[in-house]
Tab-separated table of C-alpha atoms and ligand atoms in Angstrom:
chain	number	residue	atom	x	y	z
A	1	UNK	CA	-22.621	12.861	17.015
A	2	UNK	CA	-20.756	9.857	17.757
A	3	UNK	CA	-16.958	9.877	19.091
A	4	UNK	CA	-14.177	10.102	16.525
A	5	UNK	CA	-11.068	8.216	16.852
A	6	UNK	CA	-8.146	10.038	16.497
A	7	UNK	CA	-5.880	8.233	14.766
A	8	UNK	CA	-6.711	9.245	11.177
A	9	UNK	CA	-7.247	13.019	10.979
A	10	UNK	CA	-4.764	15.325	9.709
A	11	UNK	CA	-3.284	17.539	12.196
A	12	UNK	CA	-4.983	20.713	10.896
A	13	UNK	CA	-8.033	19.128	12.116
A	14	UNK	CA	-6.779	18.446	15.495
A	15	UNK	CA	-5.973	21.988	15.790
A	16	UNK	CA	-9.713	22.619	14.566
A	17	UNK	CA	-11.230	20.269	16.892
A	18	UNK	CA	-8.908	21.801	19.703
A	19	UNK	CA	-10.707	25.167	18.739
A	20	UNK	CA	-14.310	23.507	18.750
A	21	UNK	CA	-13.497	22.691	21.965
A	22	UNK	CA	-12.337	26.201	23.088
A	23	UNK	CA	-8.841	25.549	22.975
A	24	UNK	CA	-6.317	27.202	21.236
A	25	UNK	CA	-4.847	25.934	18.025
A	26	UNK	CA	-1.745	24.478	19.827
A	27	UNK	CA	-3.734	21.808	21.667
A	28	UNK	CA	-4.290	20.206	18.940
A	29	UNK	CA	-0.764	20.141	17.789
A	30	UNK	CA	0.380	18.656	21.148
A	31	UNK	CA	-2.126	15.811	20.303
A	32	UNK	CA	-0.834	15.630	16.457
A	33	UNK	CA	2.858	15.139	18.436
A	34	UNK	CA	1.461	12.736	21.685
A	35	UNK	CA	-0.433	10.322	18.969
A	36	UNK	CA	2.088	10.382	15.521
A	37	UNK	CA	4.951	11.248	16.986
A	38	UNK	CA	5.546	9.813	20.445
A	39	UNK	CA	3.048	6.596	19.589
A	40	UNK	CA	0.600	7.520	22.724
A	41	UNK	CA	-2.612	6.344	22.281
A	42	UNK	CA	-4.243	6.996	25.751
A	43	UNK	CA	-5.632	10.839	26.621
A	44	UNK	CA	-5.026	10.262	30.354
A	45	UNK	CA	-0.973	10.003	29.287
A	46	UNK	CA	-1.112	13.356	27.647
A	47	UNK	CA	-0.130	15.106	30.619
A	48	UNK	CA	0.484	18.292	28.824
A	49	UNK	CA	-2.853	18.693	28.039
A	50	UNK	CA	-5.188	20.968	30.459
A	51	UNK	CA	-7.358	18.267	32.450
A	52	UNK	CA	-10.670	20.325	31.363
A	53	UNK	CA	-9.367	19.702	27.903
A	54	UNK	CA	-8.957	16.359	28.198
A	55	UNK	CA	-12.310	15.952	29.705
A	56	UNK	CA	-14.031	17.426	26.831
A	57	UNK	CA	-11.970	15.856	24.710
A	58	UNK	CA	-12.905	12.315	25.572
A	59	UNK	CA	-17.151	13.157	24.991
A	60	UNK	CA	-16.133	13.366	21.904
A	61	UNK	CA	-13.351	11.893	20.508
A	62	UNK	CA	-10.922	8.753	21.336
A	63	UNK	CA	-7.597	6.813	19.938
A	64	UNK	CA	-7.560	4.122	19.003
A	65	UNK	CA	-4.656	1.876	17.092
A	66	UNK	CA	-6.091	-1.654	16.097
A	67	UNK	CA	-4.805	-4.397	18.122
A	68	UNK	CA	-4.106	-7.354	15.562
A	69	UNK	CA	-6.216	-10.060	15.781
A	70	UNK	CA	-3.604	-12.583	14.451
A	71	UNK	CA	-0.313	-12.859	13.825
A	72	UNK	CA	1.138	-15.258	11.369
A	73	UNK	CA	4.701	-15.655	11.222
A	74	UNK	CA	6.256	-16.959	7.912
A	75	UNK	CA	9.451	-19.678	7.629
A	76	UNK	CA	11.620	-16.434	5.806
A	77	UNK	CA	10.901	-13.871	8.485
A	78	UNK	CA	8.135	-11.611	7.701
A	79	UNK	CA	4.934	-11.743	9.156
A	80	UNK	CA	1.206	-11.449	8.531
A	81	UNK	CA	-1.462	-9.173	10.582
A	82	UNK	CA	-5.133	-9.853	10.443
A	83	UNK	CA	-7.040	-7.113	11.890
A	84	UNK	CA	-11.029	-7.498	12.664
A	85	UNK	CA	-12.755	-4.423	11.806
A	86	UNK	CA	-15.514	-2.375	12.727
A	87	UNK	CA	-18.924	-4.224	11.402
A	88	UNK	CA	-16.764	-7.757	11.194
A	89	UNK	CA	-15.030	-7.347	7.739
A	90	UNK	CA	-10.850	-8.273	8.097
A	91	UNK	CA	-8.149	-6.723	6.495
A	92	UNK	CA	-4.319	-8.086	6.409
A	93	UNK	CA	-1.036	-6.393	6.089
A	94	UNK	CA	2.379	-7.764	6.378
A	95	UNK	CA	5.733	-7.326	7.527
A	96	UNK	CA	8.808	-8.006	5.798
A	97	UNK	CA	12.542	-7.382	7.365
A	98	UNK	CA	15.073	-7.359	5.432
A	99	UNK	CA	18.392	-6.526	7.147
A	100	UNK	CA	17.893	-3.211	8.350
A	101	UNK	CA	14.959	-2.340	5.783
A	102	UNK	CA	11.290	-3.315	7.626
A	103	UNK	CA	8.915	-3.045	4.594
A	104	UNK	CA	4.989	-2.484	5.632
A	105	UNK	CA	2.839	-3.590	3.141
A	106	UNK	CA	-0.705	-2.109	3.745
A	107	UNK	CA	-4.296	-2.315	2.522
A	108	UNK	CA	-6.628	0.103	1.660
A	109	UNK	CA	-10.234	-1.860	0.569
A	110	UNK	CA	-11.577	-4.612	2.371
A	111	UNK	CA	-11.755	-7.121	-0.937
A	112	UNK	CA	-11.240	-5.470	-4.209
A	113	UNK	CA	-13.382	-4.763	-7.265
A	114	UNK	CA	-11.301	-5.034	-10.015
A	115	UNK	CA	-11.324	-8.691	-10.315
A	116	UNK	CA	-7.520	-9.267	-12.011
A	117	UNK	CA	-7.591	-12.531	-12.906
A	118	UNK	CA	-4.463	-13.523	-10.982
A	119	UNK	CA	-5.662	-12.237	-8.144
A	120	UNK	CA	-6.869	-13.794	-4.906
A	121	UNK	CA	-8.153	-10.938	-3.539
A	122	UNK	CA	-9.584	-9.576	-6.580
A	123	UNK	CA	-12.067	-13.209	-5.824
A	124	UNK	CA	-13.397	-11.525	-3.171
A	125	UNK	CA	-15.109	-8.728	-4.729
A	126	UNK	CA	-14.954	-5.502	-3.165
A	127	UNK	CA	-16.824	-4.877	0.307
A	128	UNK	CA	-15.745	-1.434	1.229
A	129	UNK	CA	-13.224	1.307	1.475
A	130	UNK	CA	-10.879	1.328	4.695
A	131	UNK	CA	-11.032	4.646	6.241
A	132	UNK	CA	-8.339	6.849	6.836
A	133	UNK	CA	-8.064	6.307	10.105
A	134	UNK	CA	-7.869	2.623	9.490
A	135	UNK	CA	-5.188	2.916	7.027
A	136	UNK	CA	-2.792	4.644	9.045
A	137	UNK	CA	-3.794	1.946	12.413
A	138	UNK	CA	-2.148	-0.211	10.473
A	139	UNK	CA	1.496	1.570	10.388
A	140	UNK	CA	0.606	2.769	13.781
A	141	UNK	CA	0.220	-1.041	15.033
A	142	UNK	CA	2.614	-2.616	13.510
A	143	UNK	CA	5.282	0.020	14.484
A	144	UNK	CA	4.035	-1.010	18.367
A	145	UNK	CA	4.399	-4.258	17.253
A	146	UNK	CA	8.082	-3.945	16.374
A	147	UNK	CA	8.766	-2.286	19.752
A	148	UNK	CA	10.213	0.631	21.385
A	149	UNK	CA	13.175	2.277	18.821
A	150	UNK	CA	12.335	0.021	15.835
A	151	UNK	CA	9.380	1.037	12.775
A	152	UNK	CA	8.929	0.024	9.507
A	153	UNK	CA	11.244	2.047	7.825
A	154	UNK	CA	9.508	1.418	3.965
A	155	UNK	CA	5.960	1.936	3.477
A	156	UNK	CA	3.984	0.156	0.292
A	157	UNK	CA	0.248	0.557	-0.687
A	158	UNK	CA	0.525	-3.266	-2.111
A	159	UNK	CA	-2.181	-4.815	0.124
A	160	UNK	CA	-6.018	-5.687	-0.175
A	161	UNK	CA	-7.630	-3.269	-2.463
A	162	UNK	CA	-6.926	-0.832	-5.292
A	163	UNK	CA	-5.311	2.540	-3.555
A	164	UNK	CA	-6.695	4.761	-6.130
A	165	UNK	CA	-10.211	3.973	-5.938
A	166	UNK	CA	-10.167	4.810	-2.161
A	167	UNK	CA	-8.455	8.243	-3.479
A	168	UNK	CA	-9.365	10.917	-0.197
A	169	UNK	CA	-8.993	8.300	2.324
A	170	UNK	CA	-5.588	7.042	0.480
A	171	UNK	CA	-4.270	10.864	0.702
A	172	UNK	CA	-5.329	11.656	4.277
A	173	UNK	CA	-2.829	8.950	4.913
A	174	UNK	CA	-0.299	9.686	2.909
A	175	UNK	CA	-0.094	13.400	4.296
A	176	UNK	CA	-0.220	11.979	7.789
A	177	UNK	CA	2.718	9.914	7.012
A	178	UNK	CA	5.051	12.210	5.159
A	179	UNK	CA	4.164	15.790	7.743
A	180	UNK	CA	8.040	15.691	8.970
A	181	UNK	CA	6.449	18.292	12.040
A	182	UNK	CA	3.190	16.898	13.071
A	183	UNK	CA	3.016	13.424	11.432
A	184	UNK	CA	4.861	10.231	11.017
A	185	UNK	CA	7.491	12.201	9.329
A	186	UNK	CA	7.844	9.539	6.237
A	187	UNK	CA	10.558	10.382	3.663
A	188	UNK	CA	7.867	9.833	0.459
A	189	UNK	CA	10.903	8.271	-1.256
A	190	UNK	CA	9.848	5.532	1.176
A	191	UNK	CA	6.445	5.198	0.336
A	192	UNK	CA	5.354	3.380	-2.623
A	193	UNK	CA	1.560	3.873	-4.393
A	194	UNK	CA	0.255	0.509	-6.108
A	195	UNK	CA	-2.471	0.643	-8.610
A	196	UNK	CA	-4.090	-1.111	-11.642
A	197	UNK	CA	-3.579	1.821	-13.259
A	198	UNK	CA	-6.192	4.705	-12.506
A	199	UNK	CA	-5.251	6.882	-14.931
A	200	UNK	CA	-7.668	9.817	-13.613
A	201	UNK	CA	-5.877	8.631	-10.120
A	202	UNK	CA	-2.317	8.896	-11.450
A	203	UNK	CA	-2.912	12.425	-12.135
A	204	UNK	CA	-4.857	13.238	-9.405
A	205	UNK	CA	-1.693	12.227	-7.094
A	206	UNK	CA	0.938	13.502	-9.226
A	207	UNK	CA	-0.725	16.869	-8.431
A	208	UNK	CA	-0.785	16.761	-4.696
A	209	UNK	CA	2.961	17.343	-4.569
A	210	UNK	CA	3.751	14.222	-2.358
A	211	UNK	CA	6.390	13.069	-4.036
A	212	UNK	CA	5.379	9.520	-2.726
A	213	UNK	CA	6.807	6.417	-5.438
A	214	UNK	CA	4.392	5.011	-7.993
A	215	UNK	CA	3.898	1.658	-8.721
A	216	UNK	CA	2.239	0.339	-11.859
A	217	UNK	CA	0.627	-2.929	-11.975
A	218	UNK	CA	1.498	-3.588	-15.782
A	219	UNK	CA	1.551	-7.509	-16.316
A	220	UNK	CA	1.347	-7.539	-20.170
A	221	UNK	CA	3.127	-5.276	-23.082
A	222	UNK	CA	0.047	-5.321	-25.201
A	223	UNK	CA	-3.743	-4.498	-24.964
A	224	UNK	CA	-4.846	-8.134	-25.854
A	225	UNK	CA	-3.357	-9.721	-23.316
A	226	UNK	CA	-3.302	-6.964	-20.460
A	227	UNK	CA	-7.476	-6.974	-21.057
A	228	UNK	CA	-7.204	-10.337	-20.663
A	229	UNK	CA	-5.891	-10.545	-17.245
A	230	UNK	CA	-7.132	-6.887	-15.911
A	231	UNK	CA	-10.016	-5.863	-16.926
A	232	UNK	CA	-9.679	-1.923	-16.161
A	233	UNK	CA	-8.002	-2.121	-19.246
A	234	UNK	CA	-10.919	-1.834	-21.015
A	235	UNK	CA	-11.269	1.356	-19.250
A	236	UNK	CA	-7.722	2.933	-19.294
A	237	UNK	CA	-5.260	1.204	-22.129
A	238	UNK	CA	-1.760	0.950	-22.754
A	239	UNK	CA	-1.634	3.803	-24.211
A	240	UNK	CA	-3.678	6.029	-22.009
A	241	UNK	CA	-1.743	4.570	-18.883
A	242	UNK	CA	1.711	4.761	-20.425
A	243	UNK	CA	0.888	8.928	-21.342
A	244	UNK	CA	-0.119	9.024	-17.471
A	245	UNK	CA	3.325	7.685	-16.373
A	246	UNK	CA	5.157	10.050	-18.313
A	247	UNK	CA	3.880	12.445	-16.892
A	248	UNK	CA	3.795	11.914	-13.400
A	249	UNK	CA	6.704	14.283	-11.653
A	250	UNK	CA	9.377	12.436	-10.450
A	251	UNK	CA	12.690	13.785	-8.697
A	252	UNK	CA	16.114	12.882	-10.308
A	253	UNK	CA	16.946	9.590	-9.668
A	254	UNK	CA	13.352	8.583	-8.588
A	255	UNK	CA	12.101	6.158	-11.116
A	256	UNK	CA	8.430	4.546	-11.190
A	257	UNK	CA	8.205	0.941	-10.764
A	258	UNK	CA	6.540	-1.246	-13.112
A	259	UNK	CA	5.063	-4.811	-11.341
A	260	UNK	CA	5.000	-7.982	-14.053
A	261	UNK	CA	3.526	-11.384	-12.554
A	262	UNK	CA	4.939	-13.913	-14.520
A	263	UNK	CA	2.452	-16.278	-15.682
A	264	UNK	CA	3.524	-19.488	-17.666
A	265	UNK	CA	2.894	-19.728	-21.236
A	266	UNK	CA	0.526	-16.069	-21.310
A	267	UNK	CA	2.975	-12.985	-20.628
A	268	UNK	CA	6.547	-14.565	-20.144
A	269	UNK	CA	7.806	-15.303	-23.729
A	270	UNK	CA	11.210	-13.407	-25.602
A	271	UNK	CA	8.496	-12.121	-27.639
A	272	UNK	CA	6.437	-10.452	-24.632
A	273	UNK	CA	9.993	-9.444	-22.913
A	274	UNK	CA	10.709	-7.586	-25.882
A	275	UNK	CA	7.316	-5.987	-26.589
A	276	UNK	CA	7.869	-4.599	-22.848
A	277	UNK	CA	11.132	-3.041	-23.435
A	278	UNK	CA	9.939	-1.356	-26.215
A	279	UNK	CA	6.935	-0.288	-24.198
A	280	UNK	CA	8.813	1.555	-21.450
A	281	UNK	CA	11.342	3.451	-23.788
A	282	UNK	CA	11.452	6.801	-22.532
A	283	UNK	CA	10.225	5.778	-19.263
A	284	UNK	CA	12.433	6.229	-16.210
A	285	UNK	CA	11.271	2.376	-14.959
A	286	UNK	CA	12.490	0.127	-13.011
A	287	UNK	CA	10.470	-3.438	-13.107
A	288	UNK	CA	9.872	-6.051	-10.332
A	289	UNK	CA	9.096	-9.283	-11.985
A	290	UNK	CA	6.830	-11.269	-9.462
A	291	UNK	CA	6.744	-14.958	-10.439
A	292	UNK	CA	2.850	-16.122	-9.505
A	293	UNK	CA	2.051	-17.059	-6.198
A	294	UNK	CA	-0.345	-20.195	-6.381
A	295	UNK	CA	-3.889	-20.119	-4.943
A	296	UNK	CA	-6.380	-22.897	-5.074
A	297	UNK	CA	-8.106	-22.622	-7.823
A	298	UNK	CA	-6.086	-20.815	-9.465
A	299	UNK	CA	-6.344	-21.060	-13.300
A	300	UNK	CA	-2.004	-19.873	-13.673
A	301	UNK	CA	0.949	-21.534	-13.122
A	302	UNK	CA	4.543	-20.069	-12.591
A	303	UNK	CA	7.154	-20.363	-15.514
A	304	UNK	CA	10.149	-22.335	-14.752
A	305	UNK	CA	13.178	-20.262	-12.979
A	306	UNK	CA	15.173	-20.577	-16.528
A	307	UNK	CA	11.907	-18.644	-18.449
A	308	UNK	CA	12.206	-15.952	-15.412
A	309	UNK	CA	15.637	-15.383	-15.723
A	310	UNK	CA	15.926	-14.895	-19.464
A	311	UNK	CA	12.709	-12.544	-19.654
A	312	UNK	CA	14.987	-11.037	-17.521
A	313	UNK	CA	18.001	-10.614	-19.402
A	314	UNK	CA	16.348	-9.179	-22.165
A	315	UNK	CA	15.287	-5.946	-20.149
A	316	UNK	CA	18.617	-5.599	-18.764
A	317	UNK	CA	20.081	-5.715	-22.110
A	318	UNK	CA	18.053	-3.145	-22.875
A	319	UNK	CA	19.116	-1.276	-20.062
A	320	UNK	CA	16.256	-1.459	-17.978
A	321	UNK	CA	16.682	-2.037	-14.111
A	322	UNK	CA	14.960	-5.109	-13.589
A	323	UNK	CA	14.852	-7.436	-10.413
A	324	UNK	CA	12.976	-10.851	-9.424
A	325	UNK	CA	10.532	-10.237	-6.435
A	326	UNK	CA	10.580	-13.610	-4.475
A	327	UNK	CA	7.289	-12.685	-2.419
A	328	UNK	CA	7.932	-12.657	0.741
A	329	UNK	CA	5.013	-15.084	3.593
A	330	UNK	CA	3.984	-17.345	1.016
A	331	UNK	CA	3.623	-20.281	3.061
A	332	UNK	CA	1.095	-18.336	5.471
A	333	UNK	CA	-0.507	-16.694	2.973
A	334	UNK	CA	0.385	-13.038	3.031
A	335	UNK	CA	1.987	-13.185	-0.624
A	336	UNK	CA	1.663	-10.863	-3.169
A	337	UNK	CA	-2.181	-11.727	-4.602
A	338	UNK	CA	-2.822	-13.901	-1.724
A	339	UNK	CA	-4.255	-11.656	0.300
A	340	UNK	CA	-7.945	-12.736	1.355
A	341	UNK	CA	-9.746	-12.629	4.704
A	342	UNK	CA	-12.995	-14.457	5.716
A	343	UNK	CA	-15.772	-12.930	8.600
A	344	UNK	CA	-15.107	-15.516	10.367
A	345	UNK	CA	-12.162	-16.258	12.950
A	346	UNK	CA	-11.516	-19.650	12.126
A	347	UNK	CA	-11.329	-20.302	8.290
A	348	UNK	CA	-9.504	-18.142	6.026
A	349	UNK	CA	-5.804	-16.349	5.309
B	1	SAH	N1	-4.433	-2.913	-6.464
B	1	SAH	C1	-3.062	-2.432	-6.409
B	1	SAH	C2	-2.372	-2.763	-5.108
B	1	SAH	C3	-2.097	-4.240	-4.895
B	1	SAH	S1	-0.425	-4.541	-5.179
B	1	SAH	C4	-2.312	-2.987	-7.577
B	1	SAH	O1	-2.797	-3.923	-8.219
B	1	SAH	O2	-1.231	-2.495	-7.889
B	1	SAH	C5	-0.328	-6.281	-5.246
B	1	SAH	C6	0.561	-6.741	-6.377
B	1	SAH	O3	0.584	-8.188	-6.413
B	1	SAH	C7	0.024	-6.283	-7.715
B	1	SAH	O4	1.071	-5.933	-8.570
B	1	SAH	C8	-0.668	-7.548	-8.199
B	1	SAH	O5	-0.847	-7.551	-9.563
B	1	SAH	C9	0.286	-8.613	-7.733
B	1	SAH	N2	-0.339	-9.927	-7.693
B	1	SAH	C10	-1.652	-10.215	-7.591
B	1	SAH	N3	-1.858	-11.551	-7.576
B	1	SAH	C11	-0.648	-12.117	-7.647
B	1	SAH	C12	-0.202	-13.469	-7.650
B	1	SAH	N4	-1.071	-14.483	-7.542
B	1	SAH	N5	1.111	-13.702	-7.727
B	1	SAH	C13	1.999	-12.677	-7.788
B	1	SAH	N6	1.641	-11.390	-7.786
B	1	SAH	C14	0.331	-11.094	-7.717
C-alpha cells in the first residue's frame, strides 16, 4: 500500500488509522488537533505523540500541504495560487481581502465538464476530480500563506470545476472544515457551495445537515436561454432546479444566493430582469450580478454599467437583495470564469 497523506481524512479516520497502528483512539485525535488545528504539518513536531507511534506512522502515512507553485498578485489586492499537482495537472485558487473579510475561493476539478458557454474553464474540458485531501491543501496553504494569526475567514466552492459532481470528495472537505473540535472549525455560514445546478446534488447536501450556503449558478430566467448558455439544463430545468432550492433547509436569515453573469444583449434586458423576479418569488434569494469577465475568444461582451445598474433596480424594487460582484484579480487572471491552467510552467493563467 502506498503512504497516505494526511491532510484530507476526516478525523474519525485518524482515530482508525491510530488503532491500525495499535494505538488508542486518542492518537489519532492529537493528530486531527497537531494538523487542522495548530497548522503542523511535520510528524517529528508532534511531540506528544509516542516516538514508536510516530515511527509507524511515517511507513505509512505523511502530511503534506501543497506549496504554491505561483503566486500572482492582482492591482486590487487579492491574489492568485497555482498549485502543480500530482501527475502534472494545475489547479488555481484565489485570495481576496476585503477589510477584515479574507475570502478563499477554491477548486474542486481540474478543468470542468460542463462546458457553460461563458466559461473559460468550462474550455478546458474536464480532466479529473481533486481529491479530498487536495481540496482542503488548498485552505490549509493559503492560511500558511497569510501567516501566523491571520486565515481566510470566508470559504467559497467558486473555483475550477463543478462542486457537485466531485460530491464525496466535496463533503469530506466540508466536514473537515466545519468539525468546531477536531477540524478547521468553519462556521458553515461561512462557507458557500457553487454549482450549475445538480439537482440530485442539491438534495444530496441539503441532507447532510451542514448547514454550509448554497450558491446557484442561474444566468437566465427562462429555459431557452439558460439551455443556451448551460447546457445541464437540458438535464435539470428551471423548474426542476427552482423545486430543489425551495427545498433546501436554510436557517432564519440564511438566504441562498443566486449568481447572474451579465452578458450584453442575451440575459440583461427589463424584460429578462423581470422574468427573474418573478422566477425567485417565494425564494429566500439574494443575487450577485457578475458583469462578464472577457477571455480571448470569447464569443460575450459585458453590458454597459447603465444596463447593469437598471437590471438592478428592477430586483430591488421587487424587493430582492441584489448586489454587483466586481470580480475581484481580473488583470492576472483569477476572475470569476477565468480560471484555466496549462501542464506547462510557462504559458497559461
Ligand atoms: N461550477 C460551479 C462553481 C464555479 S463558480 C458553478 O458554476 O457555480 C464560478 C462562477 O463564475 C459561476 O457562477 C460562473 O457561472 C461564473 N462565471 C463563469 N464565467 C464567467 C465569466 N466569464 N464572467 C463572469 N462570471 C463567470
Amino acid at each position: 500500500m502506498s503512504p497516505v497523506n494526511l491532510v484530507g481524512q476526516l478525523p474519525s479516520e485518524l482515530e482508525d488509522l491510530a488503532v491500525e497502528l495499535g494505538a488508542s483512539r486518542y492518537r489519532g485525535r492529537q493528530l486531527a488537533t497537531w494538523i487542522y488545528r495548530k497548522s503542523v504539518f511535520d510528524l517529528e513536531a508532534m511531540t506528544d505523540l509516542p516516538k514508536d507511534f510516530r515511527a509507524r506512522l511515517g511507513e505509512v502515512a505523511f502530511v503534506e500541504v501543497p506549496v504554491p507553485e505561483r503566486l500572482t498578485p492582482s492591482q486590487d489586492g487579492s491574489q492568485k495560487l497555482v498549485f502543480a499537482l500530482d501527475g502534472g495537472a494545475r489547479i488555481s485558487s484565489v485570495l481576496m481581502p476585503d477589510d477584515d473579510r479574507i475570502t478563499l475561493c477554491v477548486s474542486t476539478q481540474v478543468g470542468c465538464g460542463f462546458a457553460c458557454a461563458f466559461c473559460l474553464t468550462g474550455v478546458m474540458g474536464l480532466e479529473r476530480n481533486l481529491t479530498a485531501s487536495e481540496i482542503l491543501g488548498q485552505v490549509l496553504a493559503a492560511n500558511r500563506l497569510l501567516g501566523e494569526g491571520r486565515r481566510a475567514t470566508h470559504i467559497v466552492f467558486m473555483g475550477m470545476g463543478e462542486p457537485l459532481a466531485n460530491y464525496a470528495a466535496l463533503v469530506k472537505a466540508l466536514r473537515i472544515l466545519t468539525d468546531a473540535k477536531l477540524g478547521l472549525g468553519y462556521s458553515p455560514r461561512r462557507i458557500t457551495v457553487s454549482t450549475v445546478g445538480l439537482v440530485p446534488g442539491i438534495e444530496k447536501l441539503g441532507r447532510e445537515d451542514l448547514k454550509v450556503n448554497l450558491a446557484i449558478s442561474l444566468h437566465a430566467a427562462t429555459d431557452e436561454v439558460r439551455e443556451r448558455l448551460m447546457p445541464v439544463n437540458r438535464s435539470f430545468d428551471l423548474a426542476a432546479l427552482m423545486g430543489a432550492v425551495k427545498r433546501y433547509p436554510l436557517a432564519s436569515r440564511q438566504r441562498v444566493f443566486f449568481e447572474y453573469v451579465m452578458l450584453e444583449d442575451v440575459n440583461d434586458t427589463m424584460d429578462d430582469a423581470h422574468r427573474l423576479a418573478r422566477l425567485l418569488r417565494g425564494v429566500r434569494a439574494k443575487v450577485n450580478l457578475i458583469p462578464f469577465n472577457d477571455w480571448e475568444g470569447a464569443p460575450f461582451r459585458r453590458p454597459p454599467l447603465a444596463r447593469i445598474l437598471a437590471f438592478q433596480s428592477v430586483l430591488l424594487d421587487a424587493g430582492i437583495t441584489t448586489t454587483v460582484r466586481w470580480s475581484k484579480g481580473e488583470d492576472v487572471g483569477a476572475a470569476c470564469g477565468q480560471l484555466w491552467e496549462s501542464r506547462e510552467a510557462t504559458v497559461g493563467g
